[in-house]
């Protein structure tokens, strides 16, 4: 590993919790989100030349998404906050020197994994690795941000041989057809960072799509409530539809209902998100096949299908080629790292939804592996408020996605 004068080490980390109330409920699988704690970090770094800088990172601790469980919400919520506090101390005492990619990968393999295993050894309730990654992400993002600040450069200008200690071969494995020797993340970015991106609008499972679904409890704050009004107000072209995954009739009718509104208002694209609740590919295939026959235009507008199946990919090795033969099939919760992306590709997944809330380091490594192996990319995290939007959108602007950013 090459030493560089621009190498950094972490000199301190501070953690903040910000309570956020959602405007309307958002359903994740079998649970509903009405409020969330946003975890924010400020990290101070110092490079070999003695330059000191700081960076910021942030992510919502979306308990219902990162930790699906029958354990009461507040117990999981407090556990995530406590885990973030432990990570703040671990990052502040982390002695690794190098580029943020080096620090991020080393921290995940070392302190993060050790703290996660320790937590699970002390509790009957097992915290998923996804939850640990989300808690780590705000610090990881802040380190990348601080590094760019220390050089007075955009962070995305530093993912190359001039600044990184090692090429990608030190982080990820290639294949018979792909080598990562002398390759860097910048080699997998779009040639020109885009300045404007199509933005997707989420149609939540509890969102009313027509007047018959209004019950009087809707907010009266000057913003739209009905989907048609949102489309007209914001000039929406892309709609992501949350589905249940355990009610074929409801899911089909929901897709058709949203699709008909999209057609009437000149929206262009739909995606279907089943949120990990499906266990048999036949469930998804039945909906897609019926949609193709009965509503071919809406079927044509369906750009991709997202994560219908359980995200524990190693436990649930479901062959999904039959689904991806009908529509592009994107990994979301399953895509924790490049190794799981590799497994997903073997099982028939064709695309990857990248998320900075699983760490900037991990998102970039997954991006490189997936793109090198011909997989399609999206960047999505529809619950990112405030500062958390910035690294999220920057990733989308550099990645080259199938259609904008969610």
Short mmCIF file of N, CA and C in Angstrom, two decimals, residues 193-335:
data_model
loop_
_atom_site.label_atom_id
_atom_site.label_comp_id
_atom_site.label_asym_id
_atom_site.label_seq_id
_atom_site.Cartn_x
_atom_site.Cartn_y
_atom_site.Cartn_z
N UNK A 193 -19.99 14.46 -14.90
CA UNK A 193 -20.99 14.47 -13.82
C UNK A 193 -22.22 15.24 -14.29
N UNK A 194 -23.38 14.61 -14.22
CA UNK A 194 -24.59 15.27 -14.69
C UNK A 194 -25.01 16.37 -13.72
N UNK A 195 -25.62 17.41 -14.25
CA UNK A 195 -26.03 18.56 -13.44
C UNK A 195 -27.51 18.53 -13.09
N UNK A 196 -28.28 17.75 -13.82
CA UNK A 196 -29.71 17.62 -13.54
C UNK A 196 -30.08 16.14 -13.61
N UNK A 197 -30.92 15.71 -12.67
CA UNK A 197 -31.32 14.30 -12.60
C UNK A 197 -32.84 14.19 -12.49
N UNK A 198 -33.47 13.27 -13.21
CA UNK A 198 -34.88 12.98 -12.93
C UNK A 198 -35.02 12.47 -11.49
N UNK A 199 -36.02 12.96 -10.78
CA UNK A 199 -36.25 12.55 -9.40
C UNK A 199 -37.53 11.73 -9.30
N UNK A 200 -37.45 10.60 -8.61
CA UNK A 200 -38.60 9.72 -8.45
C UNK A 200 -39.45 10.16 -7.26
N UNK A 201 -40.74 9.99 -7.39
CA UNK A 201 -41.69 10.29 -6.32
C UNK A 201 -42.21 8.97 -5.76
N UNK A 202 -42.19 8.84 -4.46
CA UNK A 202 -42.66 7.61 -3.81
C UNK A 202 -44.17 7.64 -3.60
N UNK A 203 -44.83 6.60 -4.08
CA UNK A 203 -46.25 6.40 -3.78
C UNK A 203 -46.32 5.34 -2.70
N UNK A 204 -46.41 5.79 -1.46
CA UNK A 204 -46.40 4.87 -0.32
C UNK A 204 -47.66 4.03 -0.25
N UNK A 205 -47.58 2.93 0.47
CA UNK A 205 -48.70 2.02 0.58
C UNK A 205 -49.91 2.63 1.26
N UNK A 206 -49.69 3.69 2.05
CA UNK A 206 -50.79 4.36 2.73
C UNK A 206 -51.17 5.68 2.08
N UNK A 207 -50.49 6.04 1.00
CA UNK A 207 -50.80 7.30 0.32
C UNK A 207 -52.11 7.19 -0.46
N UNK A 208 -53.01 8.17 -0.33
CA UNK A 208 -54.24 8.15 -1.14
C UNK A 208 -53.92 8.51 -2.58
N UNK A 209 -54.49 7.76 -3.50
CA UNK A 209 -54.25 8.08 -4.92
C UNK A 209 -55.50 8.65 -5.58
N UNK A 210 -56.64 8.56 -4.93
CA UNK A 210 -57.82 9.27 -5.45
C UNK A 210 -58.70 9.69 -4.28
N UNK A 211 -59.69 10.51 -4.55
CA UNK A 211 -60.49 11.12 -3.49
C UNK A 211 -61.25 10.10 -2.65
N UNK A 212 -61.57 8.96 -3.21
CA UNK A 212 -62.32 7.95 -2.46
C UNK A 212 -61.53 7.41 -1.27
N UNK A 213 -60.22 7.60 -1.27
CA UNK A 213 -59.38 7.08 -0.20
C UNK A 213 -59.12 8.09 0.91
N UNK A 214 -59.60 9.32 0.76
CA UNK A 214 -59.42 10.35 1.79
C UNK A 214 -60.33 10.06 2.99
N UNK A 215 -59.79 10.27 4.19
CA UNK A 215 -60.59 10.01 5.40
C UNK A 215 -60.66 11.21 6.33
N UNK A 216 -60.14 12.35 5.92
CA UNK A 216 -60.21 13.56 6.74
C UNK A 216 -59.02 13.78 7.65
N UNK A 217 -58.15 12.79 7.75
CA UNK A 217 -56.99 12.93 8.64
C UNK A 217 -55.77 13.50 7.92
N UNK A 218 -55.91 13.80 6.64
CA UNK A 218 -54.78 14.25 5.85
C UNK A 218 -54.31 15.64 6.29
N UNK A 219 -53.01 15.93 6.17
CA UNK A 219 -52.51 17.25 6.55
C UNK A 219 -53.07 18.35 5.65
N UNK A 220 -53.31 19.50 6.24
CA UNK A 220 -53.81 20.66 5.50
C UNK A 220 -52.78 21.77 5.65
N UNK A 221 -51.68 21.63 4.89
CA UNK A 221 -50.56 22.55 5.06
C UNK A 221 -50.11 23.21 3.76
N UNK A 222 -50.98 23.14 2.76
CA UNK A 222 -50.65 23.79 1.51
C UNK A 222 -49.96 22.90 0.50
N UNK A 223 -49.52 21.72 0.94
CA UNK A 223 -48.89 20.77 0.02
C UNK A 223 -49.93 19.76 -0.46
N UNK A 224 -49.71 19.16 -1.62
CA UNK A 224 -50.69 18.19 -2.14
C UNK A 224 -50.83 16.97 -1.24
N UNK A 225 -51.94 16.29 -1.41
CA UNK A 225 -52.20 15.02 -0.75
C UNK A 225 -52.38 13.92 -1.79
N UNK A 226 -53.19 14.19 -2.79
CA UNK A 226 -53.47 13.19 -3.82
C UNK A 226 -52.33 13.11 -4.85
N UNK A 227 -52.11 11.91 -5.36
CA UNK A 227 -51.01 11.67 -6.30
C UNK A 227 -51.11 12.57 -7.53
N UNK A 228 -52.28 12.70 -8.10
CA UNK A 228 -52.44 13.52 -9.31
C UNK A 228 -51.97 14.96 -9.06
N UNK A 229 -52.29 15.49 -7.88
CA UNK A 229 -51.90 16.86 -7.57
C UNK A 229 -50.38 16.99 -7.40
N UNK A 230 -49.75 15.94 -6.84
CA UNK A 230 -48.29 15.94 -6.73
C UNK A 230 -47.65 15.96 -8.11
N UNK A 231 -48.19 15.15 -9.02
CA UNK A 231 -47.62 15.05 -10.37
C UNK A 231 -47.70 16.40 -11.08
N UNK A 232 -48.86 17.04 -10.98
CA UNK A 232 -49.04 18.34 -11.64
C UNK A 232 -48.16 19.40 -11.00
N UNK A 233 -48.12 19.43 -9.67
CA UNK A 233 -47.35 20.47 -8.97
C UNK A 233 -45.86 20.38 -9.28
N UNK A 234 -45.30 19.16 -9.23
CA UNK A 234 -43.85 18.98 -9.34
C UNK A 234 -43.39 18.54 -10.73
N UNK A 235 -44.32 18.39 -11.66
CA UNK A 235 -43.94 17.94 -13.00
C UNK A 235 -43.31 16.57 -12.99
N UNK A 236 -43.87 15.66 -12.18
CA UNK A 236 -43.27 14.35 -11.97
C UNK A 236 -43.33 13.49 -13.23
N UNK A 237 -42.25 12.74 -13.47
CA UNK A 237 -42.18 11.82 -14.59
C UNK A 237 -41.93 10.37 -14.15
N UNK A 238 -41.49 10.17 -12.89
CA UNK A 238 -41.10 8.84 -12.42
C UNK A 238 -41.78 8.56 -11.08
N UNK A 239 -42.50 7.44 -10.99
CA UNK A 239 -43.25 7.11 -9.78
C UNK A 239 -42.85 5.73 -9.28
N UNK A 240 -42.43 5.67 -8.02
CA UNK A 240 -42.09 4.40 -7.38
C UNK A 240 -43.29 3.95 -6.54
N UNK A 241 -43.74 2.73 -6.77
CA UNK A 241 -44.97 2.24 -6.15
C UNK A 241 -44.63 1.20 -5.08
N UNK A 242 -44.93 1.52 -3.83
CA UNK A 242 -44.75 0.56 -2.75
C UNK A 242 -45.88 -0.46 -2.77
N UNK A 243 -45.52 -1.76 -2.74
CA UNK A 243 -46.50 -2.83 -2.75
C UNK A 243 -46.39 -3.66 -1.47
N UNK A 244 -47.34 -4.57 -1.28
CA UNK A 244 -47.37 -5.35 -0.04
C UNK A 244 -46.58 -6.65 -0.12
N UNK A 245 -46.64 -7.31 -1.27
CA UNK A 245 -45.91 -8.56 -1.42
C UNK A 245 -46.60 -9.77 -0.82
N UNK A 246 -47.76 -9.58 -0.21
CA UNK A 246 -48.50 -10.70 0.37
C UNK A 246 -50.00 -10.64 0.03
N UNK A 247 -50.34 -9.83 -0.96
CA UNK A 247 -51.73 -9.65 -1.36
C UNK A 247 -51.74 -9.36 -2.86
N UNK A 248 -51.84 -10.42 -3.66
CA UNK A 248 -51.73 -10.28 -5.11
C UNK A 248 -52.75 -9.31 -5.68
N UNK A 249 -53.98 -9.40 -5.21
CA UNK A 249 -55.04 -8.54 -5.73
C UNK A 249 -54.74 -7.08 -5.45
N UNK A 250 -54.38 -6.79 -4.20
CA UNK A 250 -54.10 -5.39 -3.83
C UNK A 250 -52.92 -4.87 -4.64
N UNK A 251 -51.85 -5.64 -4.73
CA UNK A 251 -50.66 -5.20 -5.44
C UNK A 251 -50.96 -4.93 -6.92
N UNK A 252 -51.69 -5.83 -7.53
CA UNK A 252 -52.02 -5.65 -8.95
C UNK A 252 -52.88 -4.39 -9.15
N UNK A 253 -53.91 -4.25 -8.34
CA UNK A 253 -54.80 -3.09 -8.48
C UNK A 253 -54.08 -1.79 -8.17
N UNK A 254 -53.13 -1.84 -7.25
CA UNK A 254 -52.37 -0.64 -6.92
C UNK A 254 -51.50 -0.21 -8.11
N UNK A 255 -50.83 -1.18 -8.72
CA UNK A 255 -50.01 -0.87 -9.89
C UNK A 255 -50.87 -0.29 -11.03
N UNK A 256 -52.02 -0.90 -11.26
CA UNK A 256 -52.91 -0.42 -12.31
C UNK A 256 -53.42 0.98 -11.98
N UNK A 257 -53.83 1.19 -10.72
CA UNK A 257 -54.37 2.49 -10.32
C UNK A 257 -53.36 3.61 -10.48
N UNK A 258 -52.14 3.37 -10.01
CA UNK A 258 -51.09 4.38 -10.15
C UNK A 258 -50.73 4.55 -11.62
N UNK A 259 -50.67 3.43 -12.35
CA UNK A 259 -50.33 3.49 -13.77
C UNK A 259 -51.32 4.31 -14.57
N UNK A 260 -52.61 4.15 -14.30
CA UNK A 260 -53.63 4.90 -15.03
C UNK A 260 -53.52 6.40 -14.76
N UNK A 261 -53.21 6.75 -13.51
CA UNK A 261 -52.99 8.17 -13.19
C UNK A 261 -51.75 8.69 -13.92
N UNK A 262 -50.70 7.86 -13.94
CA UNK A 262 -49.47 8.25 -14.63
C UNK A 262 -49.72 8.51 -16.11
N UNK A 263 -50.48 7.62 -16.76
CA UNK A 263 -50.79 7.79 -18.17
C UNK A 263 -51.58 9.08 -18.39
N UNK A 264 -52.55 9.33 -17.53
CA UNK A 264 -53.42 10.50 -17.69
C UNK A 264 -52.68 11.82 -17.47
N UNK A 265 -51.60 11.78 -16.70
CA UNK A 265 -50.87 13.01 -16.37
C UNK A 265 -49.52 13.09 -17.06
N UNK A 266 -49.28 12.20 -18.02
CA UNK A 266 -48.05 12.23 -18.83
C UNK A 266 -46.79 11.93 -18.04
N UNK A 267 -46.89 11.17 -16.97
CA UNK A 267 -45.68 10.63 -16.34
C UNK A 267 -45.14 9.51 -17.23
N UNK A 268 -43.86 9.23 -17.11
CA UNK A 268 -43.22 8.31 -18.05
C UNK A 268 -42.91 6.93 -17.48
N UNK A 269 -42.50 6.87 -16.21
CA UNK A 269 -41.92 5.63 -15.70
C UNK A 269 -42.51 5.24 -14.36
N UNK A 270 -42.56 3.92 -14.15
CA UNK A 270 -42.98 3.33 -12.88
C UNK A 270 -41.91 2.34 -12.42
N UNK A 271 -41.82 2.14 -11.10
CA UNK A 271 -41.08 1.00 -10.56
C UNK A 271 -41.92 0.39 -9.46
N UNK A 272 -41.72 -0.90 -9.22
CA UNK A 272 -42.51 -1.63 -8.23
C UNK A 272 -41.59 -2.13 -7.12
N UNK A 273 -41.89 -1.74 -5.88
CA UNK A 273 -41.07 -2.10 -4.73
C UNK A 273 -41.88 -2.99 -3.79
N UNK A 274 -41.48 -4.26 -3.68
CA UNK A 274 -42.20 -5.22 -2.85
C UNK A 274 -41.66 -5.31 -1.43
N UNK A 275 -40.54 -4.61 -1.13
CA UNK A 275 -39.99 -4.54 0.22
C UNK A 275 -39.77 -5.90 0.89
N UNK A 276 -39.18 -6.84 0.17
CA UNK A 276 -38.65 -8.08 0.74
C UNK A 276 -39.71 -9.05 1.27
N UNK A 277 -40.97 -8.85 0.91
CA UNK A 277 -42.02 -9.66 1.53
C UNK A 277 -42.44 -10.87 0.71
N UNK A 278 -41.88 -11.06 -0.48
CA UNK A 278 -42.24 -12.17 -1.36
C UNK A 278 -41.26 -13.32 -1.17
N UNK A 279 -41.75 -14.55 -1.21
CA UNK A 279 -40.86 -15.71 -1.06
C UNK A 279 -40.84 -16.61 -2.30
N UNK A 280 -41.76 -16.37 -3.24
CA UNK A 280 -41.84 -17.22 -4.43
C UNK A 280 -41.87 -16.33 -5.68
N UNK A 281 -40.94 -16.52 -6.62
CA UNK A 281 -40.94 -15.72 -7.84
C UNK A 281 -42.27 -15.76 -8.59
N UNK A 282 -43.03 -16.85 -8.44
CA UNK A 282 -44.31 -16.97 -9.14
C UNK A 282 -45.26 -15.83 -8.76
N UNK A 283 -45.13 -15.32 -7.53
CA UNK A 283 -45.99 -14.22 -7.07
C UNK A 283 -45.78 -12.99 -7.95
N UNK A 284 -44.53 -12.64 -8.17
CA UNK A 284 -44.21 -11.46 -8.98
C UNK A 284 -44.54 -11.73 -10.44
N UNK A 285 -44.20 -12.92 -10.91
CA UNK A 285 -44.44 -13.25 -12.32
C UNK A 285 -45.92 -13.17 -12.67
N UNK A 286 -46.77 -13.63 -11.77
CA UNK A 286 -48.21 -13.59 -12.03
C UNK A 286 -48.69 -12.16 -12.23
N UNK A 287 -48.22 -11.25 -11.39
CA UNK A 287 -48.62 -9.84 -11.51
C UNK A 287 -48.09 -9.24 -12.80
N UNK A 288 -46.83 -9.51 -13.12
CA UNK A 288 -46.24 -8.95 -14.34
C UNK A 288 -46.93 -9.49 -15.59
N UNK A 289 -47.19 -10.79 -15.61
CA UNK A 289 -47.82 -11.39 -16.79
C UNK A 289 -49.23 -10.86 -17.00
N UNK A 290 -49.96 -10.72 -15.94
CA UNK A 290 -51.32 -10.19 -16.06
C UNK A 290 -51.30 -8.73 -16.51
N UNK A 291 -50.36 -7.96 -15.97
CA UNK A 291 -50.23 -6.56 -16.35
C UNK A 291 -49.88 -6.42 -17.83
N UNK A 292 -49.02 -7.29 -18.32
CA UNK A 292 -48.61 -7.24 -19.73
C UNK A 292 -49.79 -7.49 -20.66
N UNK A 293 -50.66 -8.41 -20.28
CA UNK A 293 -51.81 -8.76 -21.13
C UNK A 293 -52.91 -7.72 -21.02
N UNK A 294 -53.25 -7.31 -19.80
CA UNK A 294 -54.41 -6.45 -19.58
C UNK A 294 -54.11 -4.97 -19.70
N UNK A 295 -52.88 -4.58 -19.39
CA UNK A 295 -52.51 -3.16 -19.44
C UNK A 295 -51.10 -3.03 -20.02
N UNK A 296 -50.95 -3.31 -21.31
CA UNK A 296 -49.62 -3.34 -21.91
C UNK A 296 -48.87 -2.01 -21.81
N UNK A 297 -49.61 -0.90 -21.86
CA UNK A 297 -48.91 0.39 -21.76
C UNK A 297 -48.30 0.57 -20.37
N UNK A 298 -49.07 0.21 -19.35
CA UNK A 298 -48.54 0.33 -17.98
C UNK A 298 -47.38 -0.63 -17.79
N UNK A 299 -47.50 -1.82 -18.34
CA UNK A 299 -46.39 -2.78 -18.27
C UNK A 299 -45.13 -2.19 -18.92
N UNK A 300 -45.30 -1.52 -20.04
CA UNK A 300 -44.16 -0.91 -20.71
C UNK A 300 -43.54 0.21 -19.91
N UNK A 301 -44.34 0.88 -19.09
CA UNK A 301 -43.83 1.98 -18.26
C UNK A 301 -43.07 1.48 -17.04
N UNK A 302 -43.23 0.20 -16.72
CA UNK A 302 -42.58 -0.37 -15.55
C UNK A 302 -41.09 -0.58 -15.86
N UNK A 303 -40.24 0.29 -15.35
CA UNK A 303 -38.82 0.29 -15.71
C UNK A 303 -38.06 -0.85 -15.04
N UNK A 304 -38.40 -1.14 -13.79
CA UNK A 304 -37.75 -2.25 -13.08
C UNK A 304 -38.55 -2.64 -11.85
N UNK A 305 -38.22 -3.82 -11.33
CA UNK A 305 -38.82 -4.35 -10.10
C UNK A 305 -37.74 -4.37 -9.04
N UNK A 306 -38.11 -3.97 -7.83
CA UNK A 306 -37.13 -3.84 -6.76
C UNK A 306 -37.38 -4.81 -5.61
N UNK A 307 -36.36 -5.55 -5.25
CA UNK A 307 -36.24 -6.37 -4.04
C UNK A 307 -37.55 -7.01 -3.57
N UNK A 308 -38.12 -7.92 -4.34
CA UNK A 308 -39.31 -8.60 -3.83
C UNK A 308 -39.00 -9.60 -2.72
N UNK A 309 -37.78 -10.13 -2.70
CA UNK A 309 -37.47 -11.32 -1.91
C UNK A 309 -36.67 -10.98 -0.65
N UNK A 310 -36.65 -11.87 0.33
CA UNK A 310 -35.96 -11.60 1.59
C UNK A 310 -34.51 -11.15 1.35
N UNK A 311 -34.08 -10.17 2.16
CA UNK A 311 -32.76 -9.59 1.88
C UNK A 311 -31.61 -10.43 2.41
N UNK A 312 -31.87 -11.44 3.23
CA UNK A 312 -30.80 -12.33 3.68
C UNK A 312 -30.48 -13.29 2.53
N UNK A 313 -29.71 -12.80 1.58
CA UNK A 313 -29.52 -13.50 0.33
C UNK A 313 -28.83 -14.85 0.51
N UNK A 314 -27.91 -14.93 1.46
CA UNK A 314 -27.19 -16.18 1.68
C UNK A 314 -28.10 -17.25 2.30
N UNK A 315 -29.08 -16.82 3.08
CA UNK A 315 -30.04 -17.76 3.67
C UNK A 315 -31.13 -18.13 2.66
N UNK A 316 -31.54 -17.18 1.84
CA UNK A 316 -32.64 -17.39 0.89
C UNK A 316 -32.09 -17.28 -0.53
N UNK A 317 -31.46 -18.35 -0.99
CA UNK A 317 -30.83 -18.34 -2.32
C UNK A 317 -31.88 -18.71 -3.37
N UNK A 318 -32.75 -17.76 -3.61
CA UNK A 318 -33.86 -17.97 -4.53
C UNK A 318 -33.40 -17.66 -5.95
N UNK A 319 -33.64 -18.59 -6.87
CA UNK A 319 -33.32 -18.36 -8.27
C UNK A 319 -34.39 -17.43 -8.85
N UNK A 320 -33.95 -16.25 -9.29
CA UNK A 320 -34.90 -15.22 -9.71
C UNK A 320 -34.82 -14.93 -11.21
N UNK A 321 -34.19 -15.83 -11.97
CA UNK A 321 -34.04 -15.60 -13.40
C UNK A 321 -35.39 -15.42 -14.11
N UNK A 322 -36.43 -16.10 -13.62
CA UNK A 322 -37.73 -15.99 -14.28
C UNK A 322 -38.30 -14.59 -14.15
N UNK A 323 -38.01 -13.91 -13.04
CA UNK A 323 -38.49 -12.53 -12.86
C UNK A 323 -37.68 -11.58 -13.73
N UNK A 324 -36.36 -11.71 -13.69
CA UNK A 324 -35.51 -10.78 -14.45
C UNK A 324 -35.62 -11.01 -15.95
N UNK A 325 -36.19 -12.14 -16.36
CA UNK A 325 -36.47 -12.35 -17.78
C UNK A 325 -37.63 -11.48 -18.24
N UNK A 326 -38.48 -11.06 -17.29
CA UNK A 326 -39.64 -10.23 -17.61
C UNK A 326 -39.33 -8.74 -17.47
N UNK A 327 -38.63 -8.37 -16.39
CA UNK A 327 -38.27 -6.97 -16.14
C UNK A 327 -36.93 -6.94 -15.41
N UNK A 328 -36.14 -5.87 -15.58
CA UNK A 328 -34.93 -5.73 -14.78
C UNK A 328 -35.25 -5.86 -13.30
N UNK A 329 -34.41 -6.61 -12.58
CA UNK A 329 -34.67 -6.91 -11.17
C UNK A 329 -33.51 -6.36 -10.34
N UNK A 330 -33.83 -5.44 -9.44
CA UNK A 330 -32.81 -4.71 -8.70
C UNK A 330 -32.70 -5.16 -7.25
N UNK A 331 -31.47 -5.40 -6.82
CA UNK A 331 -31.17 -5.67 -5.42
C UNK A 331 -31.20 -4.35 -4.66
N UNK A 332 -31.79 -4.39 -3.47
CA UNK A 332 -31.80 -3.21 -2.61
C UNK A 332 -31.25 -3.61 -1.25
N UNK A 333 -32.12 -4.07 -0.35
CA UNK A 333 -31.68 -4.48 0.98
C UNK A 333 -30.62 -5.58 0.92
N UNK A 334 -30.66 -6.41 -0.12
CA UNK A 334 -29.70 -7.52 -0.24
C UNK A 334 -28.29 -7.05 -0.54
N UNK A 335 -28.15 -5.89 -1.15
CA UNK A 335 -26.85 -5.46 -1.67
C UNK A 335 -26.02 -4.75 -0.61
#
